Coordinates of C-alpha atoms in Angstrom, one line a residue:
M1 CA -65.8 -6.4 -9.8
T2 CA -62.8 -7.2 -7.8
A3 CA -61.4 -10.7 -7.8
P4 CA -62.3 -12.9 -4.8
E5 CA -59.9 -13.5 -2.1
S6 CA -58.7 -17.1 -2.0
G7 CA -58.9 -19.4 1.0
R8 CA -60.6 -19.3 3.1
G9 CA -81.4 -3.4 10.4
I10 CA -82.8 -1.0 9.3
G11 CA -80.9 0.2 6.5
G12 CA -79.3 3.5 7.3
G13 CA -76.8 4.5 4.6
E14 CA -73.1 4.6 5.1
T15 CA -71.0 7.1 3.3
A16 CA -67.7 6.3 1.7
A17 CA -65.9 7.9 4.5
E18 CA -67.6 5.6 7.0
V19 CA -66.8 2.5 5.1
T20 CA -63.1 2.6 6.0
T21 CA -62.1 0.3 8.7
T22 CA -63.6 -2.1 11.3
F23 CA -61.3 -3.7 13.9
G24 CA -58.5 -2.2 12.0
F25 CA -59.3 -4.1 8.7
P26 CA -60.3 -2.4 5.5
R27 CA -64.2 -2.1 5.0
D28 CA -64.2 -2.2 1.3
T29 CA -65.0 -5.9 1.7
F30 CA -67.8 -7.9 3.2
R31 CA -66.7 -11.2 4.8
I32 CA -69.1 -14.0 5.5
L33 CA -67.9 -16.7 7.9
H34 CA -69.6 -20.1 8.0
V35 CA -69.1 -22.0 11.2
S36 CA -69.7 -25.7 12.1
T37 CA -67.9 -28.2 14.3
G38 CA -65.1 -29.9 12.3
N39 CA -65.2 -27.7 9.3
V40 CA -65.2 -30.7 7.0
C41 CA -69.0 -31.3 6.4
R42 CA -71.6 -28.5 7.0
S43 CA -69.6 -25.3 6.9
P44 CA -67.5 -26.3 3.7
I45 CA -70.7 -27.1 1.9
T46 CA -72.3 -23.8 3.0
E47 CA -69.2 -21.9 2.1
R48 CA -68.8 -23.3 -1.3
L49 CA -72.5 -23.2 -2.1
T50 CA -72.6 -19.6 -1.1
R51 CA -69.8 -18.8 -3.5
H52 CA -71.5 -20.9 -6.2
F53 CA -74.9 -19.2 -5.9
V54 CA -73.5 -15.6 -5.7
S55 CA -71.5 -16.4 -8.8
Q56 CA -74.6 -17.8 -10.6
R57 CA -76.5 -14.5 -9.8
L58 CA -73.7 -12.1 -10.7
G59 CA -71.6 -14.0 -13.1
V60 CA -68.6 -13.8 -10.8
L61 CA -67.8 -13.9 -7.1
G62 CA -66.6 -10.3 -6.5
G63 CA -67.8 -6.9 -5.5
G64 CA -65.7 -7.1 -2.3
L65 CA -67.5 -10.3 -1.1
I66 CA -65.3 -12.9 0.7
V67 CA -66.7 -16.2 1.8
E68 CA -65.0 -18.6 4.1
S69 CA -65.4 -21.1 6.9
A70 CA -64.1 -22.6 10.1
G71 CA -64.9 -25.0 12.8
T72 CA -65.3 -24.7 16.6
W73 CA -63.3 -28.0 16.8
G74 CA -62.0 -27.6 13.4
H75 CA -59.6 -30.2 11.8
E76 CA -56.8 -27.9 10.8
G77 CA -55.6 -28.7 7.3
A78 CA -58.0 -31.6 7.0
P79 CA -59.7 -32.2 3.5
M80 CA -63.4 -31.9 3.1
E81 CA -65.4 -35.1 3.7
T82 CA -65.9 -37.1 0.5
H83 CA -69.6 -37.1 0.7
A84 CA -69.6 -33.3 1.2
E85 CA -67.5 -33.0 -2.1
T86 CA -70.1 -35.2 -3.8
V87 CA -73.0 -33.1 -2.7
L88 CA -71.2 -30.0 -4.0
A89 CA -70.5 -31.6 -7.3
E90 CA -74.2 -32.4 -7.6
F91 CA -75.0 -28.7 -7.2
G92 CA -72.3 -27.8 -9.8
A93 CA -70.2 -26.1 -7.0
D94 CA -66.4 -26.2 -6.7
A95 CA -64.9 -28.3 -3.8
S96 CA -61.4 -28.0 -4.9
G97 CA -58.5 -26.5 -2.8
F98 CA -60.4 -26.8 0.5
T99 CA -58.7 -27.3 3.9
G100 CA -60.3 -27.3 7.2
R101 CA -59.6 -24.5 9.8
E102 CA -60.0 -24.2 13.6
L103 CA -62.1 -21.1 14.4
L104 CA -59.8 -18.4 15.8
D105 CA -60.5 -14.9 17.3
E106 CA -59.1 -13.3 14.1
H107 CA -61.8 -15.0 12.1
V108 CA -64.5 -13.6 14.2
I109 CA -63.0 -10.2 14.3
R110 CA -62.7 -10.0 10.6
A111 CA -66.2 -11.4 9.8
D112 CA -69.0 -9.0 8.9
L113 CA -71.5 -11.8 9.0
V114 CA -71.1 -15.2 10.9
L115 CA -73.7 -17.9 10.0
T116 CA -73.5 -21.0 12.1
A117 CA -74.9 -24.5 11.6
T118 CA -76.6 -24.6 15.1
R119 CA -77.4 -22.5 18.1
D120 CA -74.6 -24.0 20.1
H121 CA -72.2 -22.8 17.4
R122 CA -73.7 -19.4 17.6
A123 CA -73.2 -19.3 21.3
Q124 CA -69.6 -20.3 21.1
V125 CA -68.9 -17.6 18.5
I126 CA -70.7 -14.9 20.6
S127 CA -68.8 -16.0 23.7
M128 CA -65.5 -15.2 21.9
G129 CA -66.5 -11.5 22.2
H130 CA -65.4 -9.0 19.6
S131 CA -68.9 -7.5 19.5
A132 CA -70.0 -10.5 17.6
G133 CA -73.5 -10.7 18.8
L134 CA -75.3 -8.4 16.3
R135 CA -73.5 -10.2 13.3
T136 CA -73.8 -13.8 14.3
F137 CA -76.9 -15.9 13.4
T138 CA -77.6 -19.5 12.8
L139 CA -78.0 -19.9 9.0
K140 CA -81.7 -20.9 9.3
E141 CA -82.3 -18.0 11.8
F142 CA -80.8 -15.5 9.3
T143 CA -82.9 -16.9 6.4
R144 CA -86.1 -16.4 8.5
L145 CA -85.1 -12.8 9.3
V146 CA -84.1 -12.1 5.7
N147 CA -87.5 -13.3 4.5
A148 CA -89.1 -10.6 6.5
I149 CA -87.1 -7.8 5.2
D150 CA -88.5 -5.7 2.3
P151 CA -85.8 -5.7 -0.4
A152 CA -86.9 -2.2 -1.5
T153 CA -85.5 -0.9 1.9
L154 CA -82.0 -2.2 1.1
P155 CA -79.5 -0.1 -1.1
P156 CA -79.5 -1.1 -4.7
L157 CA -76.7 -3.2 -6.0
D158 CA -75.5 -0.1 -8.0
D159 CA -74.4 1.3 -4.6
G160 CA -72.1 -1.8 -4.2
L161 CA -72.5 -5.3 -2.8
V162 CA -70.7 -4.4 0.5
M163 CA -73.0 -1.5 1.3
R164 CA -76.1 -3.7 0.5
A165 CA -74.8 -6.6 2.6
R166 CA -74.1 -4.3 5.6
A167 CA -77.6 -2.9 5.5
L168 CA -79.0 -6.4 5.3
V169 CA -77.2 -7.5 8.5
R170 CA -78.4 -4.4 10.3
A171 CA -82.0 -5.0 9.3
A172 CA -81.8 -8.7 10.3
A173 CA -80.3 -7.8 13.7
A174 CA -83.2 -5.3 14.3
L175 CA -85.8 -8.0 13.6
R176 CA -84.2 -10.7 15.7
G177 CA -86.2 -10.3 18.8
W178 CA -89.5 -10.1 16.9
L179 CA -89.3 -13.3 14.8
L180 CA -88.5 -16.2 16.9
A181 CA -88.1 -19.8 15.8
P182 CA -91.3 -21.7 15.6
T183 CA -89.7 -24.9 17.2
V184 CA -86.6 -25.6 19.2
D185 CA -85.1 -27.5 16.3
A186 CA -85.9 -25.1 13.6
D187 CA -82.7 -23.2 13.5
E188 CA -80.5 -26.4 13.5
V189 CA -78.5 -27.9 10.6
H190 CA -77.7 -31.4 11.9
D191 CA -74.2 -32.8 11.6
P192 CA -73.9 -35.5 8.8
Y193 CA -70.4 -36.6 9.8
G194 CA -70.1 -40.3 9.5
A195 CA -73.6 -40.7 7.8
P196 CA -74.4 -42.1 4.4
L197 CA -74.5 -40.0 1.3
T198 CA -78.3 -39.9 1.4
F199 CA -78.2 -38.0 4.6
F200 CA -75.4 -35.6 3.3
R201 CA -77.7 -35.0 0.3
S202 CA -80.6 -34.0 2.6
I203 CA -78.3 -31.7 4.5
G204 CA -77.2 -30.2 1.3
D205 CA -80.8 -29.6 0.3
E206 CA -81.5 -28.0 3.7
I207 CA -78.5 -25.7 3.2
H208 CA -79.5 -24.8 -0.4
Q209 CA -83.1 -23.9 0.7
A210 CA -81.7 -21.7 3.5
L211 CA -79.1 -20.0 1.3
D212 CA -81.3 -19.2 -1.7
P213 CA -83.2 -16.3 -0.1
V214 CA -80.1 -15.0 1.6
V215 CA -78.1 -14.9 -1.7
T216 CA -81.1 -13.2 -3.6
A217 CA -81.2 -10.6 -0.7
L218 CA -77.5 -10.0 -0.9
T219 CA -77.3 -9.6 -4.7
G220 CA -80.9 -8.4 -5.5
V221 CA -81.0 -11.1 -8.1
P222 CA -83.5 -14.0 -7.8
T223 CA -82.9 -17.6 -8.7
R224 CA -82.5 -18.1 -12.4
A225 CA -85.2 -20.3 -13.8

């Protein structure tokens, strides 16, 4: 597997020739972009937990997968909130080297999957254009859709993580109109900024529960007992 980059449907198969470029960028990678407001609490937790859980499943973060984050009102260059670092440490995830980023057009253009903390963030990403609608979901929305996808319809990991991930996004996008949120609040991950550590922990647990089936679907490997 290739080394990770630092920093920050219905499965129809794609041939090697088709997996070449998208918006002018190489398509031998699959880039997940997590988006929240300040990029110091929710999206850093989600970014680093995604990396951690994929590495747990596969033994390494690689196979062309790149995981990063940004904020719609991102604190450019800011460190992660201390409570967010604590939550990550309690999951065994690495919080080191993180710096906040403001969400830019180029981040959306390069992303193959955008997972946002709230519906407002999703709307802001989609409003930026770049054909982002079919690849932008709230995290909990994407989890709900992934749970309805038969893993047997996805390409096996032997075909490559990138191919499997692209098929997963297509399948989720095809299901979006059929599986609506049960409540208005169901797709939201609330902002813990300024809250005590106990609330950060509850948000960390929410993110963990939402990410687990997503990472399982991406890798084809369930949570280790």
